[in-house]
């Protein structure tokens, strides 16, 4: 018979795949000598067996949900999935093992399950192989009934505590196991509190608790049937409920959003643990503590403690808890024990720890530990600090920080120059300042987001079922809860700005509004939240970009020591170059000159060049334009002094710089309506129409302009060369290269070099008396360029893959049309696994890149090879390029830090 059940002495703490994260942590803590309540683990294998009879059918519904279908199709799939799951039973042989291990618990605790005199009570908790905070179900106080509640009261000498535990159990069991609407219990409880004149749960007299138990049992009876009094039946149903929660909508949605595939985790374990009670009295309570501050990374214990409470109360945000420093004042000896334990776990697990604990009558128990979810700032700081302390190696520290952490660390903050007064303040749960329209229900957040609106989800407190709204919203605001509440934990995990526990904010979810000191904010009104400070503002408040913190700077230097490919930046103007250098770029891999033309006086000259009828007329306008461009080139080369700068010659279709024909025609009609005959506008319109192309992206652009109008390339190169020469004369060290775009044949390169590029360089050398070292290369954006790379490579000094246009060419997609019209549907239907313009298409475009690299190296072993498309800033693409053999990637300036780290990860993890 398959062994499904293990106690903490039998299980392997390193096998999270089988025992789940929670179970493995209980085993580890017990083996380290920490005080852990006795219990046992039902393995993930039992869960897999639970689903096995209908696995194929379940898989079909999951595929539908993975495609992010419209709401009606989503709801239908969820309903059918629920019907299938509800029919499943425990696998053969499991129940007998559960009974055996409960008997073991009875022997170790001296209590008996279901005994009315000395009852054994247990918790039944989920435990996936990877952390999924709040996504699956937990049942506490299991084993209570009308008889054992009296035994518990006698056992503890505390009738109030016994009935508080019982009313909690009926409510939790009714909601989670029996599927009764939680709002029925909450409304009844609030009415009882009103009737007894109490505000907080702990003030309810024992008579009120007895009433609550009876009222809750009536609610169960009206909506399900008689509340089960048999503890064994309770246990069986609870185990099934935890298994079923793996397929709950919130758990499925979370796995899809977080990319948790079946290869990572395909089921949950179940942990059955002897209850310890934090609600016995004021010498008891429950808490969550982190081994370091998960907001700032400071090396202090950070967390919260709630007296007279049970574990779910803290994360649910039902009451605002006490800080861990207050816990230290109340229980100094317990704080010392807690500190030693969490620091031991931190060193053992080589990461900041998130530890759940309960104090029962002055005795500390440990219920779970896991790697903490942190803000990006804390993630970076703790990784660097732990490396300095010798807990981690530098390489391990680099791997602890994900590229997304770096990107999130560059989130905006409120512009300090703006005079904006906050209307409320809460806890800064997850960083970043963001503006959005207030919505009060997660379904509305999803719907509004799909309509293209930026929304902030506003709730009293969030629940696991709200998770789809988190992903749709740009930020989250709650009026209740602490830094370890559900809202805070999930927001930090997915990188959404969040402010929680803003108690001045009175949320009316039914009315879809909130009020603060007489100010009313209704659904659709704009608000701004600052997850860095906890401030809440009316309206849209301007933001600014942050600086790189010292710890990130140090971590990225460690990353630079291990990565094997270079990281450069794409730039358009001098400000981009300055930002790129500040963020650690090793040069400019793509300097686009098109934005330099956008100033009015330059655009007028460029239009005159395009519309000119002769070479001489074009040259007449090119000379002053070249002088203007030289100033920009010189400024950028100076900023990047000593580092390589690759300037791409003009690339876009020329029509992009001309007025639109329809706009000219409208202007002509307007003038004629006023009695004016605009002969000049008519002539311009006729020329613009004559230059129009059926498919401009495949037309007169890139090198084709240099071939047909070599004088354009001549003067552009001359402007570049003069800027280089002037800097050389000033004692600077410019390292400039020129890149020819849209090449499909080596003869194009040879022609423009001979007709324009080489003559321009030679003329500047002669006129300015400076020997120039300017390399000439080509951008690889066409399929034919790749296929003929063995001819192309020997003719140039370097090549750089322009993966944006190469992707368009391989797919025959027009990017703008594709991303606006059908790629979202392709992603929903699973036709494409990722947007090929965001992440490199390894099977198609990637195969061409590998072929191009191989052919180039065979023809010219020392040729420099780069990537300058937007894929150069995508972590998954960088991982591929590192294995493909390119020398560097080039990304937008803000993604340079991310690219540096991603390149290091690629080197450390291997391909």
GROMACS .gro file of C-alpha atoms in nm, residues 174-532:
model
  359
  174UNK     CA    1  -1.932   2.632   0.750
  175UNK     CA    2  -1.762   2.869   0.508
  176UNK     CA    3  -1.467   2.658   0.393
  177UNK     CA    4  -1.590   2.301   0.414
  178UNK     CA    5  -1.965   2.332   0.369
  179UNK     CA    6  -1.964   2.629   0.130
  180UNK     CA    7  -2.194   2.857   0.332
  181UNK     CA    8  -2.175   3.227   0.241
  182UNK     CA    9  -1.936   3.395   0.486
  183UNK     CA   10  -2.143   3.714   0.487
  184UNK     CA   11  -2.426   3.533   0.669
  185UNK     CA   12  -2.195   3.460   0.961
  186UNK     CA   13  -2.037   3.806   0.958
  187UNK     CA   14  -2.375   3.980   0.960
  188UNK     CA   15  -2.503   3.764   1.243
  189UNK     CA   16  -2.185   3.826   1.445
  190UNK     CA   17  -2.201   4.203   1.395
  191UNK     CA   18  -2.567   4.201   1.501
  192UNK     CA   19  -2.479   4.006   1.817
  193UNK     CA   20  -2.201   4.256   1.898
  194UNK     CA   21  -2.448   4.540   1.853
  195UNK     CA   22  -2.704   4.367   2.073
  196UNK     CA   23  -2.449   4.313   2.350
  197UNK     CA   24  -2.307   4.663   2.314
  198UNK     CA   25  -1.948   4.560   2.233
  199UNK     CA   26  -1.709   4.689   1.969
  200UNK     CA   27  -1.428   4.431   1.963
  201UNK     CA   28  -1.463   4.054   1.946
  202UNK     CA   29  -1.275   4.008   2.274
  203UNK     CA   30  -1.538   4.210   2.462
  204UNK     CA   31  -1.820   3.969   2.381
  205UNK     CA   32  -1.949   3.801   2.701
  206UNK     CA   33  -1.971   3.424   2.718
  207UNK     CA   34  -2.350   3.441   2.684
  208UNK     CA   35  -2.302   3.617   2.350
  209UNK     CA   36  -2.057   3.348   2.237
  210UNK     CA   37  -2.309   3.075   2.324
  211UNK     CA   38  -2.571   3.263   2.124
  212UNK     CA   39  -2.328   3.294   1.833
  213UNK     CA   40  -2.267   2.918   1.826
  214UNK     CA   41  -2.638   2.845   1.812
  215UNK     CA   42  -2.702   3.116   1.553
  216UNK     CA   43  -2.414   2.990   1.336
  217UNK     CA   44  -2.542   2.632   1.355
  218UNK     CA   45  -2.883   2.755   1.241
  219UNK     CA   46  -2.719   2.931   0.945
  220UNK     CA   47  -2.546   2.606   0.852
  221UNK     CA   48  -2.873   2.414   0.893
  222UNK     CA   49  -3.060   2.653   0.664
  223UNK     CA   50  -2.792   2.654   0.392
  224UNK     CA   51  -2.637   2.307   0.408
  225UNK     CA   52  -2.796   2.076   0.660
  226UNK     CA   53  -2.729   1.978   1.019
  227UNK     CA   54  -2.385   2.081   1.140
  228UNK     CA   55  -2.174   1.762   1.169
  229UNK     CA   56  -2.112   1.675   1.534
  230UNK     CA   57  -1.892   1.370   1.467
  231UNK     CA   58  -1.521   1.484   1.482
  232UNK     CA   59  -1.416   1.203   1.247
  233UNK     CA   60  -1.669   1.319   0.988
  234UNK     CA   61  -1.543   1.675   1.038
  235UNK     CA   62  -1.187   1.561   0.974
  236UNK     CA   63  -1.277   1.368   0.658
  237UNK     CA   64  -1.468   1.662   0.514
  238UNK     CA   65  -1.190   1.908   0.605
  239UNK     CA   66  -0.921   1.699   0.433
  240UNK     CA   67  -1.137   1.686   0.120
  241UNK     CA   68  -1.193   2.062   0.140
  242UNK     CA   69  -0.820   2.134   0.153
  243UNK     CA   70  -0.760   1.905  -0.145
  244UNK     CA   71  -1.044   2.079  -0.332
  245UNK     CA   72  -0.904   2.424  -0.253
  246UNK     CA   73  -0.615   2.346  -0.491
  247UNK     CA   74  -0.872   2.383  -0.769
  248UNK     CA   75  -1.047   2.687  -0.625
  249UNK     CA   76  -1.075   2.982  -0.868
  250UNK     CA   77  -0.843   3.200  -0.659
  251UNK     CA   78  -0.575   2.929  -0.640
  252UNK     CA   79  -0.597   2.858  -1.013
  253UNK     CA   80  -0.581   3.228  -1.099
  254UNK     CA   81  -0.283   3.279  -0.868
  255UNK     CA   82  -0.090   2.988  -1.025
  256UNK     CA   83  -0.161   3.117  -1.376
  257UNK     CA   84  -0.060   3.473  -1.287
  258UNK     CA   85   0.256   3.365  -1.104
  259UNK     CA   86   0.360   3.110  -1.368
  260UNK     CA   87   0.338   2.817  -1.124
  261UNK     CA   88   0.330   2.523  -1.364
  262UNK     CA   89   0.255   2.157  -1.279
  263UNK     CA   90   0.629   2.095  -1.305
  264UNK     CA   91   0.676   2.332  -1.010
  265UNK     CA   92   0.370   2.233  -0.805
  266UNK     CA   93   0.078   2.013  -0.906
  267UNK     CA   94  -0.103   1.959  -0.575
  268UNK     CA   95  -0.116   2.047  -0.207
  269UNK     CA   96  -0.025   1.853   0.104
  270UNK     CA   97  -0.249   1.858   0.413
  271UNK     CA   98  -0.109   1.927   0.760
  272UNK     CA   99  -0.301   1.796   1.060
  273UNK     CA  100  -0.153   1.957   1.371
  274UNK     CA  101  -0.252   1.961   1.736
  275UNK     CA  102  -0.420   2.291   1.821
  276UNK     CA  103  -0.247   2.547   2.037
  277UNK     CA  104  -0.463   2.838   2.138
  278UNK     CA  105  -0.384   3.205   2.123
  279UNK     CA  106  -0.731   3.303   2.239
  280UNK     CA  107  -0.716   3.150   2.589
  281UNK     CA  108  -0.656   3.487   2.758
  282UNK     CA  109  -0.440   3.798   2.770
  283UNK     CA  110  -0.127   3.586   2.826
  284UNK     CA  111  -0.195   3.428   2.487
  285UNK     CA  112  -0.207   3.545   2.129
  286UNK     CA  113  -0.093   3.486   1.776
  287UNK     CA  114   0.160   3.659   1.556
  288UNK     CA  115   0.364   3.674   1.241
  289UNK     CA  116   0.727   3.780   1.256
  290UNK     CA  117   0.991   3.839   0.992
  291UNK     CA  118   1.361   3.797   1.062
  292UNK     CA  119   1.420   4.140   0.902
  293UNK     CA  120   1.206   4.435   0.805
  294UNK     CA  121   1.035   4.325   0.482
  295UNK     CA  122   0.966   4.685   0.383
  296UNK     CA  123   1.312   4.841   0.427
  297UNK     CA  124   1.542   4.539   0.476
  298UNK     CA  125   1.666   4.670   0.812
  299UNK     CA  126   1.810   4.396   1.035
  300UNK     CA  127   1.543   4.406   1.305
  301UNK     CA  128   1.261   4.167   1.390
  302UNK     CA  129   0.954   4.295   1.214
  303UNK     CA  130   0.601   4.175   1.260
  304UNK     CA  131   0.279   4.187   1.453
  305UNK     CA  132   0.110   4.021   1.748
  306UNK     CA  133  -0.258   4.002   1.835
  307UNK     CA  134  -0.351   3.910   2.192
  308UNK     CA  135  -0.650   3.683   2.254
  309UNK     CA  136  -0.657   3.574   1.891
  310UNK     CA  137  -0.604   3.280   1.659
  311UNK     CA  138  -0.373   3.256   1.358
  312UNK     CA  139  -0.615   3.361   1.085
  313UNK     CA  140  -0.699   3.685   1.269
  314UNK     CA  141  -0.363   3.848   1.192
  315UNK     CA  142  -0.347   3.778   0.820
  316UNK     CA  143  -0.720   3.849   0.777
  317UNK     CA  144  -0.671   4.204   0.909
  318UNK     CA  145  -0.983   4.174   1.129
  319UNK     CA  146  -0.823   4.379   1.408
  320UNK     CA  147  -0.523   4.608   1.390
  321UNK     CA  148  -0.246   4.417   1.569
  322UNK     CA  149   0.036   4.529   1.799
  323UNK     CA  150   0.388   4.577   1.670
  324UNK     CA  151   0.653   4.321   1.755
  325UNK     CA  152   0.826   4.584   1.967
  326UNK     CA  153   0.514   4.599   2.183
  327UNK     CA  154   0.527   4.219   2.208
  328UNK     CA  155   0.886   4.257   2.334
  329UNK     CA  156   0.769   4.492   2.610
  330UNK     CA  157   0.490   4.259   2.721
  331UNK     CA  158   0.680   3.930   2.692
  332UNK     CA  159   1.056   4.004   2.701
  333UNK     CA  160   1.159   3.641   2.768
  334UNK     CA  161   0.938   3.515   2.483
  335UNK     CA  162   1.078   3.783   2.253
  336UNK     CA  163   1.431   3.661   2.322
  337UNK     CA  164   1.328   3.302   2.244
  338UNK     CA  165   1.151   3.420   1.928
  339UNK     CA  166   1.454   3.624   1.816
  340UNK     CA  167   1.695   3.332   1.857
  341UNK     CA  168   1.460   3.100   1.667
  342UNK     CA  169   1.394   3.318   1.365
  343UNK     CA  170   1.763   3.404   1.329
  344UNK     CA  171   1.846   3.031   1.344
  345UNK     CA  172   1.590   2.965   1.071
  346UNK     CA  173   1.726   3.254   0.864
  347UNK     CA  174   2.077   3.112   0.874
  348UNK     CA  175   1.956   2.757   0.804
  349UNK     CA  176   1.739   2.859   0.508
  350UNK     CA  177   1.969   3.134   0.379
  351UNK     CA  178   1.683   3.378   0.341
  352UNK     CA  179   1.470   3.621   0.537
  353UNK     CA  180   1.207   3.417   0.722
  354UNK     CA  181   0.834   3.466   0.765
  355UNK     CA  182   0.738   3.282   1.086
  356UNK     CA  183   0.391   3.220   1.227
  357UNK     CA  184   0.374   3.164   1.602
  358UNK     CA  185   0.122   3.128   1.882
  359UNK     CA  186   0.158   3.198   2.251
  360UNK     CA  187  -0.063   2.978   2.471
  361UNK     CA  188  -0.060   3.072   2.839
  362UNK     CA  189   0.288   3.216   2.818
  363UNK     CA  190   0.438   2.930   2.612
  364UNK     CA  191   0.571   2.999   2.260
  365UNK     CA  192   0.488   2.759   1.974
  366UNK     CA  193   0.609   2.771   1.614
  367UNK     CA  194   0.352   2.691   1.345
  368UNK     CA  195   0.523   2.766   1.013
  369UNK     CA  196   0.825   2.927   0.852
  370UNK     CA  197   0.883   3.019   0.492
  371UNK     CA  198   1.095   3.254   0.285
  372UNK     CA  199   0.950   3.601   0.322
  373UNK     CA  200   0.782   3.808   0.053
  374UNK     CA  201   0.955   4.146   0.056
  375UNK     CA  202   0.955   4.480  -0.115
  376UNK     CA  203   1.218   4.510  -0.388
  377UNK     CA  204   1.419   4.747  -0.169
  378UNK     CA  205   1.421   4.497   0.118
  379UNK     CA  206   1.503   4.208  -0.115
  380UNK     CA  207   1.812   4.387  -0.244
  381UNK     CA  208   1.928   4.518   0.093
  382UNK     CA  209   1.887   4.187   0.273
  383UNK     CA  210   2.068   3.995  -0.001
  384UNK     CA  211   2.366   4.231   0.016
  385UNK     CA  212   2.367   4.243   0.397
  386UNK     CA  213   2.345   3.864   0.428
  387UNK     CA  214   2.638   3.829   0.190
  388UNK     CA  215   2.839   4.072   0.401
  389UNK     CA  216   2.745   3.872   0.712
  390UNK     CA  217   2.864   3.547   0.554
  391UNK     CA  218   2.519   3.386   0.539
  392UNK     CA  219   2.527   3.399   0.158
  393UNK     CA  220   2.802   3.402  -0.101
  394UNK     CA  221   2.801   3.695  -0.343
  395UNK     CA  222   2.679   3.464  -0.619
  396UNK     CA  223   2.392   3.343  -0.398
  397UNK     CA  224   2.307   3.704  -0.317
  398UNK     CA  225   2.290   3.789  -0.688
  399UNK     CA  226   2.054   3.496  -0.748
  400UNK     CA  227   1.830   3.601  -0.457
  401UNK     CA  228   1.733   3.919  -0.641
  402UNK     CA  229   1.520   3.879  -0.950
  403UNK     CA  230   1.529   4.113  -1.250
  404UNK     CA  231   1.173   4.214  -1.168
  405UNK     CA  232   1.288   4.325  -0.823
  406UNK     CA  233   1.533   4.562  -0.988
  407UNK     CA  234   1.266   4.696  -1.222
  408UNK     CA  235   1.024   4.746  -0.933
  409UNK     CA  236   1.295   4.926  -0.737
  410UNK     CA  237   1.290   5.187  -1.010
  411UNK     CA  238   0.921   5.251  -0.946
  412UNK     CA  239   0.817   5.615  -0.932
  413UNK     CA  240   0.762   5.819  -0.616
  414UNK     CA  241   0.566   6.136  -0.550
  415UNK     CA  242   0.739   6.440  -0.701
  416UNK     CA  243   0.876   6.629  -0.398
  417UNK     CA  244   0.845   6.960  -0.583
  418UNK     CA  245   0.467   6.920  -0.603
  419UNK     CA  246   0.266   7.067  -0.317
  420UNK     CA  247   0.022   6.784  -0.255
  421UNK     CA  248  -0.135   6.719   0.085
  422UNK     CA  249  -0.240   6.365   0.169
  423UNK     CA  250  -0.597   6.310   0.284
  424UNK     CA  251  -0.505   5.996   0.481
  425UNK     CA  252  -0.214   5.783   0.588
  426UNK     CA  253  -0.187   5.408   0.620
  427UNK     CA  254   0.094   5.156   0.630
  428UNK     CA  255   0.340   5.153   0.335
  429UNK     CA  256   0.286   4.788   0.246
  430UNK     CA  257   0.431   4.770  -0.107
  431UNK     CA  258   0.637   5.041  -0.281
  432UNK     CA  259   0.560   5.269  -0.569
  433UNK     CA  260   0.342   5.574  -0.622
  434UNK     CA  261   0.055   5.533  -0.864
  435UNK     CA  262  -0.268   5.705  -0.966
  436UNK     CA  263  -0.589   5.534  -1.067
  437UNK     CA  264  -0.967   5.547  -1.056
  438UNK     CA  265  -1.117   5.407  -0.737
  439UNK     CA  266  -1.310   5.080  -0.769
  440UNK     CA  267  -1.457   4.883  -0.482
  441UNK     CA  268  -1.497   4.529  -0.615
  442UNK     CA  269  -1.233   4.302  -0.771
  443UNK     CA  270  -1.464   4.207  -1.059
  444UNK     CA  271  -1.502   4.575  -1.146
  445UNK     CA  272  -1.123   4.614  -1.133
  446UNK     CA  273  -1.090   4.338  -1.392
  447UNK     CA  274  -1.366   4.479  -1.612
  448UNK     CA  275  -1.238   4.839  -1.601
  449UNK     CA  276  -0.883   4.726  -1.662
  450UNK     CA  277  -0.990   4.538  -1.973
  451UNK     CA  278  -1.143   4.863  -2.094
  452UNK     CA  279  -0.800   5.024  -2.069
  453UNK     CA  280  -0.859   5.214  -1.744
  454UNK     CA  281  -0.609   5.243  -1.459
  455UNK     CA  282  -0.781   5.146  -1.136
  456UNK     CA  283  -0.697   5.131  -0.766
  457UNK     CA  284  -0.882   4.860  -0.576
  458UNK     CA  285  -1.024   5.003  -0.251
  459UNK     CA  286  -1.146   4.756   0.015
  460UNK     CA  287  -1.211   4.744   0.388
  461UNK     CA  288  -0.977   4.448   0.390
  462UNK     CA  289  -0.894   4.208   0.110
  463UNK     CA  290  -0.958   3.837   0.103
  464UNK     CA  291  -0.795   3.561  -0.101
  465UNK     CA  292  -1.094   3.568  -0.337
  466UNK     CA  293  -0.997   3.925  -0.437
  467UNK     CA  294  -0.670   3.820  -0.597
  468UNK     CA  295  -0.790   3.865  -0.957
  469UNK     CA  296  -0.861   4.228  -0.872
  470UNK     CA  297  -0.505   4.272  -0.746
  471UNK     CA  298  -0.360   4.175  -1.081
  472UNK     CA  299  -0.602   4.401  -1.271
  473UNK     CA  300  -0.546   4.706  -1.049
  474UNK     CA  301  -0.241   4.933  -1.055
  475UNK     CA  302  -0.254   4.961  -0.675
  476UNK     CA  303  -0.445   4.857  -0.362
  477UNK     CA  304  -0.582   5.060  -0.069
  478UNK     CA  305  -0.741   4.907   0.244
  479UNK     CA  306  -0.877   5.065   0.560
  480UNK     CA  307  -0.791   4.770   0.782
  481UNK     CA  308  -0.503   4.531   0.823
  482UNK     CA  309  -0.136   4.540   0.901
  483UNK     CA  310   0.190   4.480   0.720
  484UNK     CA  311   0.131   4.104   0.734
  485UNK     CA  312  -0.232   4.119   0.621
  486UNK     CA  313  -0.342   3.947   0.303
  487UNK     CA  314  -0.341   4.272   0.105
  488UNK     CA  315   0.014   4.357   0.209
  489UNK     CA  316   0.157   4.010   0.145
  490UNK     CA  317   0.000   3.964  -0.199
  491UNK     CA  318   0.078   4.320  -0.314
  492UNK     CA  319   0.446   4.275  -0.224
  493UNK     CA  320   0.452   3.935  -0.394
  494UNK     CA  321   0.321   4.067  -0.727
  495UNK     CA  322   0.489   4.409  -0.715
  496UNK     CA  323   0.179   4.630  -0.686
  497UNK     CA  324   0.192   4.951  -0.484
  498UNK     CA  325  -0.026   4.918  -0.174
  499UNK     CA  326  -0.132   5.119   0.131
  500UNK     CA  327  -0.307   4.917   0.402
  501UNK     CA  328  -0.461   4.989   0.741
  502UNK     CA  329  -0.557   5.349   0.651
  503UNK     CA  330  -0.803   5.368   0.940
  504UNK     CA  331  -0.918   5.722   0.858
  505UNK     CA  332  -1.057   5.586   0.531
  506UNK     CA  333  -1.415   5.472   0.591
  507UNK     CA  334  -1.502   5.237   0.306
  508UNK     CA  335  -1.863   5.166   0.210
  509UNK     CA  336  -1.832   4.884  -0.040
  510UNK     CA  337  -2.208   4.868  -0.100
  511UNK     CA  338  -2.228   5.240  -0.182
  512UNK     CA  339  -1.899   5.215  -0.378
  513UNK     CA  340  -1.744   5.512  -0.201
  514UNK     CA  341  -1.512   5.603   0.083
  515UNK     CA  342  -1.494   5.907   0.309
  516UNK     CA  343  -1.212   6.079   0.497
  517UNK     CA  344  -1.293   6.366   0.736
  518UNK     CA  345  -1.590   6.479   0.530
  519UNK     CA  346  -1.426   6.421   0.190
  520UNK     CA  347  -1.616   6.165  -0.020
  521UNK     CA  348  -1.447   5.969  -0.299
  522UNK     CA  349  -1.683   5.779  -0.527
  523UNK     CA  350  -1.624   5.501  -0.775
  524UNK     CA  351  -1.440   5.637  -1.078
  525UNK     CA  352  -1.281   5.929  -0.892
  526UNK     CA  353  -0.903   5.956  -0.931
  527UNK     CA  354  -0.681   5.898  -0.630
  528UNK     CA  355  -0.307   5.851  -0.582
  529UNK     CA  356  -0.145   5.615  -0.332
  530UNK     CA  357   0.219   5.612  -0.229
  531UNK     CA  358   0.331   5.269  -0.117
  532UNK     CA  359   0.664   5.417  -0.011
   0.00000   0.00000   0.00000
